[in-house]
């Protein structure tokens, strides 16, 4: 997959003036996990790559599927379905790895997320995002930044910083791997 569309989307976000002070638009990358559609703020996305089997690392929690080499950097790969308490993501034609960046204690960390497929880049207004429900979702409510209705269907907007909390990952990760997180 090609990082250029993401660069164009970022440029679009930077150049777009909101039509009204009360109507702020943001871009989100929408993707599938099983039958659910999730979205992440496009500014957190570094790139999307074709799925390749991660190299397993002994004694890693089930959430960490392994590591990949991304242009010379070791990148831990998280199975988002397992992180959400589901069964491991099966590999299909559209399975890919979304490379995201998250910040912790002033440092930037790069992680890969295995997803069933990327849908589109969506433009969502802040006013159309509703608070996350306290119950009734298949995901920990703390991981949800909000819910948006797009084309008659709910899209779960993830708080990627909470989903990929480095503190939590470190607490479940053997010390030998902490340097890579």
Coordinates of N, CA and C in Angstrom, one line a residue, residues 6-163:
X6 N -2.3 9.1 2.4 CA -2.3 9.6 3.7 C -1.7 11.0 3.8
X7 N -0.6 11.2 3.1 CA 0.0 12.5 3.1 C -1.0 13.5 2.5
X8 N -1.7 13.2 1.4 CA -2.6 14.1 0.8 C -3.8 14.4 1.8
X9 N -4.2 13.4 2.5 CA -5.3 13.6 3.5 C -4.8 14.5 4.6
X10 N -3.6 14.3 5.1 CA -3.0 15.2 6.1 C -3.0 16.7 5.6
X11 N -2.5 16.8 4.4 CA -2.5 18.2 3.8 C -3.9 18.8 3.7
X12 N -4.8 17.9 3.3 CA -6.2 18.4 3.2 C -6.7 18.9 4.6
X13 N -6.4 18.2 5.7 CA -6.8 18.6 7.0 C -6.2 19.9 7.4
X14 N -4.9 20.0 7.1 CA -4.1 21.3 7.4 C -4.7 22.5 6.7
X15 N -5.1 22.3 5.4 CA -5.5 23.4 4.6 C -7.0 23.7 4.7
X16 N -7.8 22.8 5.3 CA -9.2 23.0 5.2 C -9.7 24.0 6.3
X17 N -10.4 25.0 5.9 CA -10.9 25.9 6.9 C -12.3 25.5 7.2
X18 N -12.7 25.5 8.5 CA -14.0 25.0 8.8 C -15.0 26.1 8.3
X19 N -16.2 25.6 7.8 CA -17.1 26.5 7.2 C -17.8 27.4 8.3
X20 N -17.8 27.0 9.5 CA -18.4 27.7 10.6 C -17.6 27.4 11.8
X21 N -17.5 28.3 12.7 CA -16.7 28.1 14.0 C -17.3 26.9 14.7
X22 N -18.6 26.7 14.7 CA -19.2 25.6 15.4 C -19.2 24.3 14.7
X23 N -18.7 24.2 13.5 CA -18.7 23.0 12.7 C -17.3 22.6 12.3
X24 N -16.6 22.0 13.2 CA -15.2 21.6 13.0 C -15.2 20.2 12.3
X25 N -14.4 20.1 11.2 CA -14.3 18.8 10.5 C -13.0 18.2 10.8
X26 N -12.9 16.9 10.9 CA -11.7 16.1 11.0 C -11.7 14.9 10.2
X27 N -10.6 14.4 9.8 CA -10.5 13.2 9.0 C -10.1 12.0 9.8
X28 N -10.8 10.9 9.5 CA -10.5 9.6 10.3 C -10.3 8.5 9.3
X29 N -9.4 7.6 9.6 CA -9.2 6.4 8.8 C -10.2 5.4 9.3
X30 N -11.1 4.9 8.5 CA -12.1 3.9 8.9 C -11.6 2.5 8.5
X31 N -11.7 1.5 9.4 CA -11.3 0.1 9.1 C -12.2 -0.8 9.7
X32 N -12.1 -2.1 9.3 CA -13.0 -3.2 9.8 C -12.2 -4.1 10.7
X33 N -12.9 -4.5 11.8 CA -12.5 -5.7 12.6 C -13.8 -6.5 12.7
X34 N -13.8 -7.7 12.0 CA -15.0 -8.5 11.9 C -16.1 -7.7 11.3
X35 N -17.3 -7.6 11.9 CA -18.4 -6.8 11.3 C -18.5 -5.4 11.8
X36 N -17.6 -5.0 12.6 CA -17.6 -3.6 13.2 C -16.7 -2.7 12.4
X37 N -17.1 -1.4 12.3 CA -16.3 -0.4 11.7 C -15.8 0.6 12.8
X38 N -14.5 0.8 12.8 CA -13.8 1.6 13.7 C -13.1 2.8 12.9
X39 N -12.7 3.8 13.6 CA -12.0 4.9 13.0 C -11.0 5.5 14.0
X40 N -9.9 5.9 13.4 CA -8.8 6.6 14.1 C -8.5 7.9 13.4
X41 N -8.2 8.9 14.2 CA -7.8 10.2 13.7 C -6.7 10.1 12.7
X42 N -6.8 10.6 11.6 CA -5.8 10.4 10.5 C -4.5 11.0 10.9
X43 N -4.5 11.9 11.8 CA -3.2 12.5 12.2 C -2.3 11.5 13.0
X44 N -2.9 10.5 13.5 CA -2.2 9.4 14.2 C -1.7 8.3 13.3
X45 N -2.1 8.3 12.1 CA -1.7 7.3 11.1 C -0.5 7.7 10.4
X46 N 0.5 6.8 10.4 CA 1.7 7.0 9.6 C 1.6 6.5 8.2
X47 N 1.1 5.2 8.1 CA 1.0 4.6 6.8 C 0.2 3.3 7.0
X48 N -0.2 2.7 5.8 CA -0.9 1.4 5.8 C 0.0 0.5 4.9
X49 N 0.3 -0.7 5.5 CA 1.1 -1.6 4.7 C 0.4 -2.9 4.5
X50 N 0.8 -3.6 3.4 CA 0.2 -4.9 3.2 C 0.6 -5.8 4.3
X51 N -0.3 -6.8 4.6 CA 0.0 -7.7 5.7 C 1.2 -8.6 5.4
X52 N 2.1 -8.7 6.3 CA 3.1 -9.7 6.3 C 3.2 -10.3 7.6
X53 N 3.6 -11.6 7.7 CA 3.5 -12.3 8.9 C 4.6 -11.7 9.9
X54 N 4.2 -11.3 11.0 CA 5.2 -10.7 12.0 C 6.1 -11.8 12.5
X55 N 7.3 -11.5 12.9 CA 8.2 -12.4 13.5 C 7.8 -12.6 15.0
X56 N 7.5 -13.8 15.4 CA 7.0 -14.0 16.8 C 8.2 -13.7 17.8
X57 N 7.8 -13.2 18.9 CA 8.8 -13.0 20.0 C 8.4 -13.8 21.2
X58 N 9.2 -14.6 21.7 CA 8.9 -15.5 22.9 C 8.4 -14.6 24.1
X59 N 7.4 -15.2 24.8 CA 6.9 -14.6 26.0 C 6.2 -13.3 25.9
X60 N 5.7 -13.0 24.7 CA 4.9 -11.8 24.5 C 3.5 -12.1 24.8
X61 N 2.7 -11.1 25.3 CA 1.3 -11.4 25.5 C 0.6 -11.6 24.2
X62 N -0.6 -12.3 24.2 CA -1.3 -12.6 23.0 C -1.6 -11.4 22.1
X63 N -1.8 -10.2 22.8 CA -2.1 -9.0 22.1 C -1.0 -8.6 21.1
X64 N 0.3 -8.9 21.4 CA 1.4 -8.6 20.5 C 1.7 -9.8 19.7
X65 N 1.3 -9.7 18.4 CA 1.5 -10.8 17.4 C 2.9 -11.0 17.1
X66 N 3.8 -10.0 17.2 CA 5.2 -10.1 16.9 C 5.7 -8.8 16.5
X67 N 6.8 -8.8 15.7 CA 7.4 -7.5 15.2 C 7.6 -7.6 13.7
X68 N 7.7 -6.5 13.1 CA 8.0 -6.4 11.6 C 9.2 -5.4 11.5
X69 N 9.9 -5.6 10.3 CA 10.9 -4.6 10.0 C 10.3 -3.6 9.1
X70 N 10.3 -2.4 9.5 CA 9.7 -1.3 8.7 C 10.9 -0.3 8.3
X71 N 11.4 -0.5 7.2 CA 12.6 0.3 6.7 C 13.7 0.4 7.8
X72 N 14.0 -0.8 8.3 CA 15.1 -0.8 9.3 C 14.7 -0.6 10.7
X73 N 13.5 -0.3 11.0 CA 13.0 -0.2 12.4 C 12.2 -1.4 12.8
X74 N 12.4 -1.8 14.1 CA 11.6 -2.9 14.6 C 10.3 -2.3 15.1
X75 N 9.2 -2.8 14.6 CA 7.9 -2.2 15.0 C 7.0 -3.4 15.5
X76 N 6.6 -3.3 16.8 CA 5.7 -4.2 17.4 C 4.4 -4.2 16.7
X77 N 3.8 -5.4 16.5 CA 2.5 -5.5 15.8 C 1.4 -6.0 16.8
X78 N 0.4 -5.2 17.0 CA -0.7 -5.5 17.9 C -1.9 -6.1 17.1
X79 N -2.4 -7.2 17.6 CA -3.7 -7.7 17.1 C -4.8 -7.0 17.8
X80 N -5.4 -6.0 17.1 CA -6.4 -5.2 17.7 C -7.6 -6.0 18.2
X81 N -8.0 -7.0 17.5 CA -9.1 -7.9 17.9 C -8.8 -8.5 19.3
X82 N -7.6 -9.0 19.4 CA -7.2 -9.6 20.7 C -7.2 -8.6 21.8
X83 N -6.7 -7.4 21.5 CA -6.7 -6.3 22.4 C -8.1 -6.0 22.9
X84 N -9.1 -6.2 22.0 CA -10.5 -5.9 22.4 C -11.2 -7.2 23.0
X85 N -10.4 -8.2 23.3 CA -11.0 -9.4 24.0 C -11.6 -10.4 23.0
X86 N -11.3 -10.3 21.8 CA -11.9 -11.2 20.8 C -10.9 -12.2 20.4
X87 N -11.3 -13.1 19.4 CA -10.3 -14.1 18.9 C -9.3 -13.4 18.0
X88 N -8.2 -14.0 17.7 CA -7.2 -13.4 16.9 C -7.7 -13.1 15.5
X89 N -7.2 -12.1 14.9 CA -7.6 -11.7 13.5 C -7.1 -12.8 12.5
X90 N -8.0 -13.3 11.7 CA -7.7 -14.2 10.7 C -7.1 -13.4 9.5
X91 N -6.2 -14.0 8.7 CA -5.6 -13.3 7.6 C -6.5 -13.6 6.3
X92 N -6.9 -12.5 5.7 CA -7.6 -12.6 4.4 C -7.0 -11.7 3.4
X93 N -7.7 -11.5 2.3 CA -7.2 -10.7 1.1 C -7.0 -9.2 1.5
X94 N -7.9 -8.7 2.4 CA -7.8 -7.3 2.7 C -7.1 -7.0 4.0
X95 N -6.6 -8.0 4.7 CA -5.9 -7.8 6.0 C -4.7 -7.0 5.7
X96 N -4.5 -6.0 6.6 CA -3.4 -5.1 6.5 C -2.9 -4.7 7.9
X97 N -1.8 -4.0 7.9 CA -1.2 -3.4 9.1 C -1.3 -1.9 9.0
X98 N -1.9 -1.3 9.9 CA -2.0 0.2 10.0 C -0.9 0.6 11.0
X99 N 0.0 1.4 10.5 CA 1.1 1.9 11.3 C 0.7 3.2 11.9
X100 N 0.7 3.2 13.3 CA 0.3 4.4 14.0 C 1.4 4.9 14.9
X101 N 1.3 6.2 15.3 CA 2.2 6.8 16.2 C 1.5 7.2 17.4
X102 N 2.0 6.9 18.6 CA 1.5 7.3 19.8 C 2.6 7.9 20.7
X103 N 2.2 8.8 21.5 CA 3.2 9.5 22.4 C 3.0 9.0 23.8
X104 N 4.2 8.9 24.5 CA 4.2 8.5 25.9 C 5.4 9.2 26.5
X105 N 5.2 9.9 27.6 CA 6.3 10.6 28.3 C 7.2 11.3 27.4
X106 N 6.7 12.1 26.5 CA 7.4 12.9 25.6 C 8.1 12.2 24.4
X107 N 8.0 10.9 24.3 CA 8.6 10.1 23.3 C 7.5 9.6 22.3
X108 N 7.8 9.5 21.0 CA 6.9 9.0 20.0 C 7.2 7.5 19.8
X109 N 6.2 6.7 19.8 CA 6.3 5.2 19.6 C 5.5 4.9 18.3
X110 N 6.1 4.0 17.5 CA 5.5 3.5 16.3 C 5.0 2.0 16.6
X111 N 3.8 1.8 16.3 CA 3.2 0.4 16.5 C 2.4 0.1 15.2
X112 N 2.3 -1.2 14.9 CA 1.4 -1.7 13.9 C 0.2 -2.3 14.4
X113 N -1.0 -2.1 13.7 CA -2.2 -2.7 14.2 C -2.7 -3.6 13.0
X114 N -3.0 -4.8 13.4 CA -3.6 -5.7 12.4 C -5.1 -5.5 12.3
X115 N -5.6 -5.2 11.1 CA -7.0 -5.0 10.9 C -7.5 -5.9 9.7
X116 N -8.8 -6.1 9.7 CA -9.4 -7.0 8.6 C -9.4 -6.2 7.3
X117 N -9.4 -4.9 7.3 CA -9.4 -4.2 6.0 C -9.6 -2.7 6.3
X118 N -9.1 -1.9 5.4 CA -9.3 -0.4 5.5 C -10.4 -0.1 4.6
X119 N -11.3 0.7 5.1 CA -12.5 1.1 4.4 C -12.3 2.4 3.6
X120 N -12.0 3.5 4.3 CA -11.9 4.8 3.6 C -11.4 5.8 4.6
X121 N -11.1 7.0 4.1 CA -10.8 8.2 4.9 C -12.2 8.9 5.0
X122 N -12.7 9.2 6.2 CA -14.0 9.8 6.4 C -13.8 11.2 7.0
X123 N -14.6 12.1 6.5 CA -14.6 13.4 7.1 C -15.8 13.5 8.0
X124 N -15.5 13.7 9.3 CA -16.6 13.7 10.3 C -16.6 15.0 11.1
X125 N -17.7 15.6 11.2 CA -17.8 16.9 12.0 C -17.8 16.5 13.5
X126 N -17.2 17.4 14.3 CA -17.2 17.2 15.7 C -18.6 17.1 16.3
X127 N -19.5 17.9 15.7 CA -20.9 17.9 16.2 C -21.6 16.6 16.0
X128 N -21.2 15.8 15.0 CA -21.9 14.5 14.8 C -21.3 13.3 15.6
X129 N -20.3 13.6 16.4 CA -19.7 12.6 17.3 C -20.4 12.6 18.7
X130 N -21.0 11.5 19.0 CA -21.7 11.4 20.3 C -20.8 10.7 21.3
X131 N -21.0 11.0 22.6 CA -20.2 10.3 23.6 C -20.3 8.8 23.6
X132 N -19.2 8.2 24.0 CA -19.2 6.7 24.0 C -20.2 6.2 25.0
X133 N -20.9 5.1 24.7 CA -21.9 4.5 25.6 C -21.1 3.8 26.8
X134 N -21.7 3.8 28.0 CA -21.1 3.2 29.1 C -21.1 1.7 29.0
X135 N -22.0 1.1 28.2 CA -22.1 -0.3 28.1 C -22.7 -0.6 26.7
X136 N -22.7 -1.9 26.3 CA -23.4 -2.3 25.1 C -22.5 -2.4 23.9
X137 N -21.2 -2.1 24.0 CA -20.2 -2.3 22.9 C -19.4 -3.5 23.2
X138 N -18.7 -3.9 22.1 CA -17.8 -5.1 22.2 C -16.4 -4.7 22.6
X139 N -16.2 -3.4 22.9 CA -14.9 -2.8 23.2 C -15.0 -2.1 24.5
X140 N -13.9 -2.2 25.3 CA -13.8 -1.5 26.6 C -14.2 0.0 26.3
X141 N -15.2 0.5 27.1 CA -15.7 1.9 26.9 C -14.5 2.9 27.0
X142 N -13.5 2.6 27.8 CA -12.4 3.6 27.9 C -11.6 3.7 26.6
X143 N -11.7 2.8 25.7 CA -11.0 2.9 24.4 C -11.8 3.7 23.4
X144 N -13.0 4.1 23.7 CA -13.9 4.8 22.7 C -13.9 6.3 22.9
X145 N -13.5 7.0 21.9 CA -13.5 8.5 22.0 C -14.9 9.0 21.7
X146 N -15.7 8.3 20.9 CA -17.1 8.7 20.6 C -17.6 7.8 19.5
X147 N -18.9 8.0 19.2 CA -19.6 7.3 18.1 C -20.1 8.3 17.1
X148 N -19.9 8.0 15.8 CA -20.4 8.8 14.8 C -21.3 8.0 13.8
X149 N -22.4 8.6 13.4 CA -23.3 8.0 12.4 C -22.8 8.4 11.0
X150 N -22.4 7.5 10.2 CA -22.0 7.8 8.9 C -22.7 6.8 7.9
X151 N -23.4 7.4 7.0 CA -24.2 6.6 6.0 C -25.1 5.6 6.7
X152 N -25.8 6.0 7.8 CA -26.8 5.2 8.4 C -26.2 4.1 9.3
X153 N -24.9 4.1 9.6 CA -24.2 3.1 10.4 C -23.3 3.8 11.4
X154 N -23.2 3.2 12.6 CA -22.4 3.8 13.6 C -20.9 3.4 13.3
X155 N -20.0 4.3 13.5 CA -18.6 4.1 13.4 C -18.1 4.4 14.8
X156 N -17.3 3.5 15.3 CA -16.7 3.7 16.6 C -15.4 4.4 16.5
X157 N -15.3 5.6 17.1 CA -14.0 6.3 17.0 C -13.2 6.0 18.2
X158 N -12.0 5.5 17.9 CA -11.1 5.0 19.0 C -10.3 6.1 19.5
X159 N -10.0 6.0 20.8 CA -9.0 6.9 21.5 C -7.7 6.0 21.5
X160 N -7.0 6.2 20.4 CA -5.8 5.3 20.2 C -4.8 5.4 21.3
X161 N -4.7 6.5 21.9 CA -3.7 6.7 23.0 C -4.1 5.7 24.2
X162 N -5.4 5.6 24.4 CA -5.8 4.6 25.5 C -5.7 3.2 25.0
X163 N -6.1 2.9 23.8 CA -6.0 1.6 23.2 C -4.6 1.1 23.3

